[in-house]
Structure formats: structure tokens, C-alpha cells
Short mmCIF file of C-alpha atoms in Angstrom, two decimals:
data_model
loop_
_atom_site.label_atom_id
_atom_site.label_comp_id
_atom_site.label_asym_id
_atom_site.label_seq_id
_atom_site.Cartn_x
_atom_site.Cartn_y
_atom_site.Cartn_z
CA MET A 202 -2.09 23.69 -10.11
CA ARG A 203 -1.79 27.48 -9.99
CA PRO A 204 -0.04 28.98 -6.92
CA LYS A 205 -3.08 31.21 -6.39
CA ASP A 206 -5.32 28.15 -6.04
CA VAL A 207 -2.99 26.49 -3.53
CA LEU A 208 -3.04 29.64 -1.42
CA LEU A 209 -6.83 29.80 -1.57
CA VAL A 210 -7.07 26.17 -0.46
CA LEU A 211 -4.65 26.78 2.43
CA LYS A 212 -6.68 29.76 3.62
CA GLN A 213 -9.54 27.38 4.37
CA PHE A 214 -7.50 25.63 7.06
CA ASP A 215 -6.82 26.79 10.60
CA ILE A 216 -3.14 27.64 10.17
CA SER A 217 -0.99 30.74 10.24
CA ILE A 218 1.91 30.89 7.80
CA GLN A 219 3.75 33.95 6.52
CA ASN A 220 5.94 33.10 3.54
CA VAL A 221 4.33 30.17 1.76
CA SER A 222 6.03 27.99 -0.83
CA PHE A 223 4.99 24.61 -2.17
CA LYS A 224 6.12 21.85 -4.47
CA SER A 225 4.44 18.80 -5.93
CA ILE A 226 5.73 15.53 -4.51
CA HIS A 227 5.28 11.92 -5.54
CA GLN A 228 3.32 10.09 -2.85
CA GLY A 229 1.19 7.26 -4.15
CA LEU A 230 -0.63 6.94 -7.47
CA ILE A 231 -4.07 8.24 -6.57
CA ASN A 232 -3.99 11.62 -4.81
CA ASP A 233 -2.21 14.82 -5.92
CA THR A 234 0.18 15.80 -3.15
CA PHE A 235 2.06 19.01 -2.26
CA LEU A 236 4.70 19.81 0.35
CA ILE A 237 3.87 23.14 2.00
CA SER A 238 6.69 25.20 3.53
CA ASP A 239 6.82 28.42 5.53
CA ASN A 240 10.00 30.49 5.21
CA GLY A 241 11.65 27.45 3.63
CA SER A 242 10.75 25.05 6.44
CA PRO A 243 8.44 22.17 5.43
CA LEU A 244 5.40 22.07 7.71
CA TYR A 245 2.45 20.40 5.99
CA ILE A 246 1.34 17.89 3.39
CA LEU A 247 -1.60 19.06 1.26
CA GLN A 248 -3.49 16.40 -0.69
CA GLN A 249 -6.30 16.54 -3.20
CA ILE A 250 -8.42 13.45 -2.63
CA ASN A 251 -9.36 11.55 -5.77
CA THR A 252 -13.11 11.24 -5.30
CA HIS A 253 -13.43 9.04 -8.38
CA VAL A 254 -11.54 6.39 -6.40
CA PHE A 255 -12.63 7.40 -2.90
CA LYS A 256 -16.30 8.16 -3.41
CA ASP A 257 -17.11 8.12 0.32
CA TYR A 258 -14.58 10.77 1.30
CA ILE A 259 -16.56 11.52 4.47
CA GLY A 260 -16.23 7.90 5.62
CA LEU A 261 -12.58 7.93 4.60
CA HIS A 262 -11.85 10.85 6.91
CA GLN A 263 -13.85 9.26 9.72
CA ASN A 264 -11.58 6.22 9.37
CA LEU A 265 -8.52 8.43 9.33
CA GLU A 266 -9.46 10.34 12.46
CA LEU A 267 -10.25 7.13 14.36
CA ALA A 268 -6.99 5.44 13.34
CA LEU A 269 -4.79 8.46 14.06
CA GLN A 270 -6.16 8.60 17.61
CA GLN A 271 -4.39 5.26 18.16
CA LEU A 272 -1.35 5.63 15.90
CA HIS A 273 1.03 7.34 18.27
CA ALA A 274 3.61 5.96 20.68
CA GLU A 275 7.16 6.56 21.84
CA ASP A 276 8.34 4.42 18.93
CA TYR A 277 5.66 5.45 16.41
CA GLN A 278 5.57 8.97 14.95
CA SER A 279 2.13 10.55 15.07
CA ILE A 280 0.55 12.41 12.16
CA LYS A 281 -1.94 15.20 12.76
CA ILE A 282 -4.85 16.16 10.51
CA ILE A 283 -5.27 19.95 10.38
CA LYS A 284 -8.93 20.94 10.68
CA ASN A 285 -10.41 23.57 8.38
CA ARG A 286 -11.99 26.72 9.77
CA ASP A 287 -15.31 24.87 10.12
CA ASN A 288 -13.59 22.21 12.25
CA GLN A 289 -13.77 19.57 9.50
CA PRO A 290 -10.85 17.23 8.59
CA TYR A 291 -11.07 18.23 4.92
CA SER A 292 -12.10 21.22 2.85
CA ILE A 293 -13.83 21.59 -0.52
CA TYR A 294 -12.51 24.07 -3.09
CA ASN A 295 -13.98 24.30 -6.60
CA GLY A 296 -15.72 20.98 -6.06
CA GLU A 297 -12.49 19.20 -5.08
CA VAL A 298 -11.74 17.67 -1.68
CA TRP A 299 -8.51 18.71 0.05
CA ARG A 300 -6.79 17.51 3.22
CA LEU A 301 -3.97 19.13 5.18
CA GLN A 302 -1.80 17.15 7.56
CA SER A 303 1.41 17.60 9.49
CA TYR A 304 4.75 16.93 7.82
CA VAL A 305 7.08 14.46 9.53
CA THR A 306 10.29 16.46 9.91
CA ASN A 307 13.52 15.03 8.49
CA SER A 308 11.74 11.96 7.14
CA ILE A 309 12.53 10.07 3.95
CA ALA A 310 10.88 7.28 1.98
CA HIS A 311 12.56 4.46 0.04
CA ASP A 312 11.33 2.99 -3.23
CA PHE A 313 13.24 -0.22 -2.52
CA ALA A 314 15.41 -1.62 0.24
CA THR A 315 19.16 -1.10 -0.01
CA ASN A 316 20.19 -2.74 3.25
CA ALA A 317 18.94 -5.18 5.87
CA LYS A 318 18.25 -2.41 8.40
CA ILE A 319 15.53 -0.98 6.15
CA ALA A 320 13.99 -4.45 5.89
CA PHE A 321 14.17 -5.00 9.67
CA GLU A 322 12.72 -1.59 10.48
CA SER A 323 9.90 -2.12 7.96
CA GLY A 324 8.88 -5.31 9.73
CA ARG A 325 9.09 -3.64 13.12
CA ILE A 326 7.01 -0.59 12.23
CA LEU A 327 4.40 -2.70 10.40
CA GLY A 328 4.03 -4.77 13.55
CA ARG A 329 3.71 -1.63 15.67
CA PHE A 330 1.06 -0.26 13.29
CA HIS A 331 -1.04 -3.39 13.74
CA GLY A 332 -0.34 -3.55 17.46
CA LEU A 333 -1.56 0.01 18.01
CA LEU A 334 -4.78 -0.71 16.10
CA LYS A 335 -5.45 -4.19 17.50
CA ASN A 336 -8.28 -3.14 19.83
CA GLU A 337 -10.20 -1.03 17.33
CA ASN A 338 -13.81 -1.99 16.60
CA LEU A 339 -13.87 -2.96 12.92
CA ASN A 340 -17.54 -2.01 12.71
CA ASP A 341 -16.55 1.62 13.27
CA TYR A 342 -14.59 1.69 10.01
CA LYS A 343 -15.96 2.20 6.51
CA THR A 344 -14.78 0.27 3.46
CA THR A 345 -13.12 3.02 1.42
CA ILE A 346 -12.58 0.91 -1.73
CA PRO A 347 -14.85 -2.16 -1.94
CA ASN A 348 -13.06 -5.43 -2.84
CA PHE A 349 -9.71 -3.63 -3.03
CA ASN A 350 -7.59 -6.65 -2.02
CA HIS A 351 -10.25 -9.35 -2.47
CA LEU A 352 -8.91 -11.99 -4.88
CA PRO A 353 -12.29 -13.69 -5.60
CA TYR A 354 -13.56 -10.35 -6.93
CA ARG A 355 -10.41 -9.85 -9.02
CA VAL A 356 -10.79 -13.36 -10.44
CA LYS A 357 -14.37 -12.59 -11.53
CA GLU A 358 -13.13 -9.41 -13.25
CA PHE A 359 -10.45 -11.48 -15.00
CA GLU A 360 -12.89 -14.17 -16.13
CA THR A 361 -15.26 -11.51 -17.50
CA ALA A 362 -12.36 -9.92 -19.39
CA LEU A 363 -11.46 -13.29 -20.94
CA ILE A 364 -14.94 -13.49 -22.47
CA SER A 365 -14.91 -10.01 -24.00
CA ALA A 366 -11.22 -9.59 -24.88
CA LYS A 367 -10.09 -9.25 -28.48
CA LYS A 368 -8.46 -12.36 -29.93
CA THR A 369 -5.18 -10.51 -30.53
CA ARG A 370 -4.91 -9.67 -26.84
CA LEU A 371 -5.75 -13.22 -25.79
CA ILE A 372 -2.94 -14.46 -28.02
CA SER A 373 -0.43 -11.88 -26.76
CA ALA A 374 -1.24 -12.73 -23.14
CA LYS A 375 -1.56 -16.50 -23.48
CA ASN A 376 1.40 -17.28 -21.19
CA GLU A 377 0.18 -14.92 -18.48
CA ILE A 378 -3.39 -16.25 -18.78
CA HIS A 379 -2.11 -19.81 -18.39
CA PHE A 380 -0.02 -18.86 -15.34
CA ALA A 381 -3.02 -17.16 -13.75
CA GLN A 382 -5.32 -20.10 -14.34
CA GLN A 383 -2.77 -22.46 -12.82
CA LEU A 384 -2.21 -20.41 -9.65
CA ILE A 385 -5.74 -19.11 -8.97
CA PRO A 386 -7.09 -22.34 -7.36
CA LYS A 387 -4.18 -22.49 -4.90
CA LEU A 388 -4.44 -18.84 -3.89
CA LEU A 389 -8.22 -18.91 -3.52
CA THR A 390 -7.79 -21.44 -0.70
CA PHE A 391 -6.63 -18.46 1.38
CA TYR A 392 -10.28 -17.45 1.75
CA ASN A 393 -11.28 -20.78 3.31
CA LEU A 394 -8.84 -20.65 6.23
CA ASN A 395 -11.01 -18.86 8.83
CA LEU A 396 -8.44 -16.13 9.36
CA PRO A 397 -9.39 -13.20 11.61
CA LEU A 398 -10.10 -9.80 10.14
CA ARG A 399 -7.91 -6.97 11.38
CA LEU A 400 -7.73 -3.26 10.75
CA CYS A 401 -5.20 -3.06 7.91
CA HIS A 402 -3.35 -0.42 5.93
CA ASN A 403 -4.01 -2.34 2.68
CA ASP A 404 -1.31 -0.55 0.64
CA THR A 405 1.99 -1.31 2.39
CA LYS A 406 4.44 -0.87 -0.46
CA LEU A 407 7.77 0.29 0.93
CA ASN A 408 7.43 3.93 -0.12
CA ASN A 409 4.44 4.21 2.22
CA PHE A 410 6.86 3.78 5.16
CA LEU A 411 8.66 6.84 6.52
CA PHE A 412 12.21 6.58 7.86
CA SER A 413 14.68 8.82 9.63
CA LYS A 414 17.93 9.79 7.93
CA THR A 415 19.53 6.84 9.77
CA ASP A 416 16.91 4.40 8.43
CA LYS A 417 14.90 4.04 11.63
CA ALA A 418 11.27 3.47 10.65
CA LEU A 419 8.96 6.22 11.92
CA CYS A 420 5.42 5.45 10.74
CA LEU A 421 3.22 4.50 7.80
CA ILE A 422 1.63 7.09 5.53
CA ASP A 423 -1.06 7.15 2.82
CA LEU A 424 -3.74 5.90 5.20
CA ASP A 425 -6.74 6.37 2.90
CA THR A 426 -7.09 2.60 2.46
CA VAL A 427 -7.17 1.82 6.20
CA MET A 428 -10.11 -0.57 6.56
CA PRO A 429 -10.81 -4.15 7.66
CA GLY A 430 -8.78 -6.84 5.93
CA TYR A 431 -6.32 -9.63 6.63
CA PHE A 432 -2.87 -9.05 8.12
CA HIS A 433 -1.56 -11.07 5.17
CA TYR A 434 -2.47 -8.26 2.76
CA ASP A 435 -0.12 -5.87 4.56
CA PHE A 436 2.52 -8.55 5.09
CA GLY A 437 2.53 -9.73 1.47
CA ASP A 438 2.55 -6.25 -0.05
CA ALA A 439 5.43 -5.16 2.18
CA VAL A 440 7.46 -8.26 1.33
CA ARG A 441 6.73 -7.72 -2.37
CA THR A 442 8.49 -4.35 -2.37
CA ILE A 443 11.24 -5.08 0.17
CA VAL A 444 12.89 -8.33 -0.93
CA SER A 445 13.21 -7.72 -4.68
CA GLU A 446 15.88 -4.96 -4.50
CA SER A 447 14.21 -3.15 -7.41
CA ILE A 448 11.68 -0.36 -7.80
CA GLU A 449 7.99 -1.16 -7.76
CA GLY A 450 6.86 -1.74 -11.32
CA GLU A 451 10.30 -2.83 -12.55
CA LEU A 452 9.73 -4.44 -15.96
CA ASN A 453 13.21 -5.93 -16.44
CA ARG A 454 13.02 -9.37 -14.83
CA SER A 455 16.81 -9.60 -14.61
CA LYS A 456 16.66 -6.84 -11.97
CA ILE A 457 14.03 -8.63 -9.87
CA ASN A 458 15.16 -11.12 -7.26
CA PHE A 459 14.22 -12.51 -3.85
CA ASN A 460 16.74 -11.46 -1.21
CA SER A 461 16.39 -14.04 1.56
CA ASN A 462 18.58 -11.98 3.90
CA TYR A 463 16.19 -9.04 3.59
CA PHE A 464 13.24 -11.35 4.18
CA GLU A 465 14.85 -12.72 7.34
CA ALA A 466 15.57 -9.18 8.55
CA PHE A 467 11.94 -8.21 7.89
CA ILE A 468 10.70 -11.19 9.93
CA LYS A 469 13.13 -10.33 12.74
CA GLY A 470 11.70 -6.81 12.76
CA LEU A 471 8.16 -8.16 12.91
CA LYS A 472 9.14 -10.32 15.88
CA ALA A 473 10.75 -7.31 17.60
CA SER A 474 7.43 -5.44 17.39
CA HIS A 475 5.84 -8.05 19.70
CA LEU A 476 2.74 -8.24 17.50
CA GLN A 477 0.63 -11.21 18.52
CA LEU A 478 -0.45 -13.37 15.57
CA SER A 479 -2.33 -16.65 15.85
CA LYS A 480 -0.64 -19.88 14.79
CA ASN A 481 -3.08 -20.10 11.90
CA GLU A 482 -2.17 -16.59 10.75
CA ILE A 483 1.54 -17.38 10.96
CA ALA A 484 1.09 -20.64 9.06
CA GLN A 485 -0.45 -18.79 6.09
CA LEU A 486 2.16 -16.02 5.82
CA PRO A 487 4.14 -17.84 3.08
CA LEU A 488 1.01 -17.95 0.92
CA ALA A 489 0.64 -14.16 1.25
CA ILE A 490 4.09 -13.67 -0.30
CA SER A 491 2.67 -14.89 -3.62
CA LEU A 492 -0.91 -13.72 -3.08
CA MET A 493 -0.26 -9.99 -3.16
CA PRO A 494 2.01 -9.70 -6.24
CA PHE A 495 -0.28 -12.13 -8.03
CA MET A 496 -3.34 -10.01 -7.22
CA HIS A 497 -1.62 -6.86 -8.51
CA GLY A 498 -0.52 -8.76 -11.61
CA LEU A 499 -4.01 -10.12 -12.24
CA ARG A 500 -5.42 -6.59 -12.09
CA ALA A 501 -2.84 -5.46 -14.67
CA LEU A 502 -3.62 -8.45 -16.90
CA THR A 503 -7.35 -7.76 -16.67
CA ALA A 504 -6.72 -4.12 -17.56
CA TYR A 505 -4.72 -5.20 -20.62
CA LEU A 506 -7.42 -7.62 -21.75
CA ASN A 507 -10.00 -4.84 -21.36
CA GLY A 508 -8.03 -2.53 -23.62
CA ASN A 509 -6.29 -0.50 -20.90
CA ILE A 510 -9.45 1.46 -20.14
CA TYR A 511 -8.82 1.66 -16.38
CA TYR A 512 -5.07 2.07 -15.86
CA LYS A 513 -3.21 4.78 -17.73
CA VAL A 514 -0.39 3.43 -19.87
CA ALA A 515 2.45 4.99 -21.83
CA TYR A 516 2.18 2.29 -24.52
CA ASP A 517 -0.27 -0.48 -25.34
CA SER A 518 1.60 -3.46 -23.86
CA GLN A 519 2.63 -1.76 -20.60
CA ASN A 520 -0.03 -3.44 -18.46
CA LEU A 521 0.87 -6.82 -19.91
CA GLU A 522 4.52 -6.19 -19.07
CA ARG A 523 3.53 -5.11 -15.55
CA CYS A 524 1.59 -8.34 -15.22
CA THR A 525 4.55 -10.42 -16.42
CA SER A 526 6.87 -8.85 -13.85
CA LEU A 527 4.39 -9.16 -10.99
CA PHE A 528 3.64 -12.78 -11.84
CA TYR A 529 7.40 -13.37 -11.77
CA VAL A 530 7.52 -11.93 -8.24
CA ALA A 531 4.61 -14.20 -7.27
CA ASP A 532 6.46 -17.17 -8.74
CA LEU A 533 9.58 -16.27 -6.76
CA GLY A 534 7.42 -16.53 -3.65
CA VAL A 535 6.53 -20.09 -4.63
CA ILE A 536 10.14 -20.97 -5.53
CA HIS A 537 11.45 -19.68 -2.19
CA SER A 538 8.59 -21.08 -0.10
CA ASP A 539 10.77 -23.62 1.73
CA THR A 540 13.16 -20.85 2.77
CA THR A 541 10.39 -18.48 3.85
CA LYS A 542 8.59 -21.20 5.81
CA THR A 543 11.80 -22.04 7.67
CA ILE A 544 12.53 -18.39 8.50
CA ILE A 545 8.96 -17.74 9.65
CA ALA A 546 8.94 -20.87 11.83
CA THR A 547 12.32 -19.97 13.34
CA TYR A 548 11.30 -16.51 14.52
CA LEU A 549 7.51 -16.44 14.83
CA LEU A 550 6.44 -19.89 16.04
#
């Protein structure tokens, strides 16, 4: 984006800065994001909202404003949305939707856990996030991406892709297809357990957690997917990216593992948050450890079978390789289920 355009976007917001500089930063896969500084000091995060993904950007910002009213505490860093000069939480420039929010000073994000403190703090801040939002009225929140983490919908997409896929792709993906068909019935039982809906983040990969320089968790970011869901979505996605000691999307299976010590630290952190979960919710947490990587893997497999028309790829088999790695993570959840059940029972029951 041209510097002139960034300046013109910034002028639409109610801020006063003298010596502006900006740089593009990696924060999520959907929105374009810039760090805005004044005289070299970072002050704001500017994001262009992808309206192809988030069609109801008005509802999205209503969700955001409601949630941020609750997401502040002595042990939870608040984030502020900067209103534009018309007192709106976003601004439109050249047909594109932009949002400006406060920058969390001296914060860092991790792509994967390198020590047990990061795992513990991730569990603690996730619990605080849910605790701060526990009394929100779910009816006040819009669904920003329909069926985002809904496995029955993803299974229907997969089954449709099986019918229309080219024979060569069906052959290439036969092992992954077989694995999916074997695990789907077990994971679909999750939706028959009468679990309570909660207000969830719905995209709790580790790099959506902010930390201090000493690895104290500060808050969660990338809140565009905040909407009703099951706690298990946030739990499973966090575990997926914390216990494997590798970057999200790692394709080399030899670098993917399940660190039980990190998992135990994460559960200890969740306990330290004092989040109240029902016995039924706690009993189903081990299932979520496989559910979330499997769901991501199934989406990648479906994309491959459909000819990669949805996800961008660098080469033709990339989505299939993503699927293989994610299914491996899901399988590790099954393999380590006795360990995870014991740890969960020890600290949460």
C-alpha cells in the first residue's frame, strides 16, 4: 500500500500524530495489518478488514465493541478501538473498511511455545478471557463467519468434494480420505453432548496471544471471530499450537510432537484463571484436542479435492500436505488421550 494512502486513511480517525511511520506486520491470515508509529514510538494497529470473509463488517464491529467493554482487568490488558471522526469504530476509504486500535506497548507474540511458562500463561489468559465474557448475552452477538468451527458443515463440504473431485486427486489423497472417514463418526459425537454455548474467540492459535518480554500473558488479539461457540473450540485450537513445539503449518512430521509437560502447564494455567467449567465440559476436553486440528485438516483436504480454489497455495500439493500434518496432530491427540485425561482430571475435576 502506498504511504500516501495510509496517511489518508489515518486522517479519517480522531488522532493527532506528528511524524508518522508505518510498517506491515504479520497478524493472522485474513486482514492486512500495519503498525503505526509517531516519532518512532509504536502507538496504533491499523487493519484493513477483508470484507470477502467478513461480509457483515458492521455486525463484526458491534461484537468487538461489546466484547472490549468487558475485556479489561488488572490482569488482562485492555485494547481500545479508535473512533473515526464520525464516531464510528471503522472507516471506509476507496471502498475498503479500515479499523484503528491501540497498540499494546512492549508486547510480543510467539508462533510456538519454547518453555512451560508460555504454556501456563496461555492457559491462564484464555481462562481470564472466558471469565470476563461469561455474563455476556449471546443474543447480542452476530455470527461473523457462519459455520466457522462447525464440524458437521465441514463434513458436508468434504463429502460434496468427494463426489466432484478428479480421480487423480482422490488417488493422491486416499490415505487422508480414509483417516477422515474413520475419525469423523467419533468426532461428530461432540455435537450430541448438550454442551453450553459460550462467547468464544474461535481462533486461539498461539500467535493470537500477546505476552510481555518476560512471557507473562497480556491478552488475546484478532477478535474478529468473537461469536458464540463452544469453549472446546478455543481450548483445542490453543492446545494444537502450544504442545507441538513447531510453527503452525509445519509440514515436516518429524518436527511435530506432543509435549505433555507443556500440556500440563497449560492446564495448570487454566486452573489458575478460576474459570468455572461444568463437569460435562471438562469431560469432553480431551476430545477437543483432536477435534480442532482435525477440522483444520479436513478443510485443507476439501480444498485440495476441490482443486485449491479457496486457499492460496505455493504448489499444487500444499493443501494435501497441510492436511497430512494436521491429521497427524489430531492423531497425536488420540494417542496421548490417556495422559491428557489424567492431567485434566488431576487439576480440573
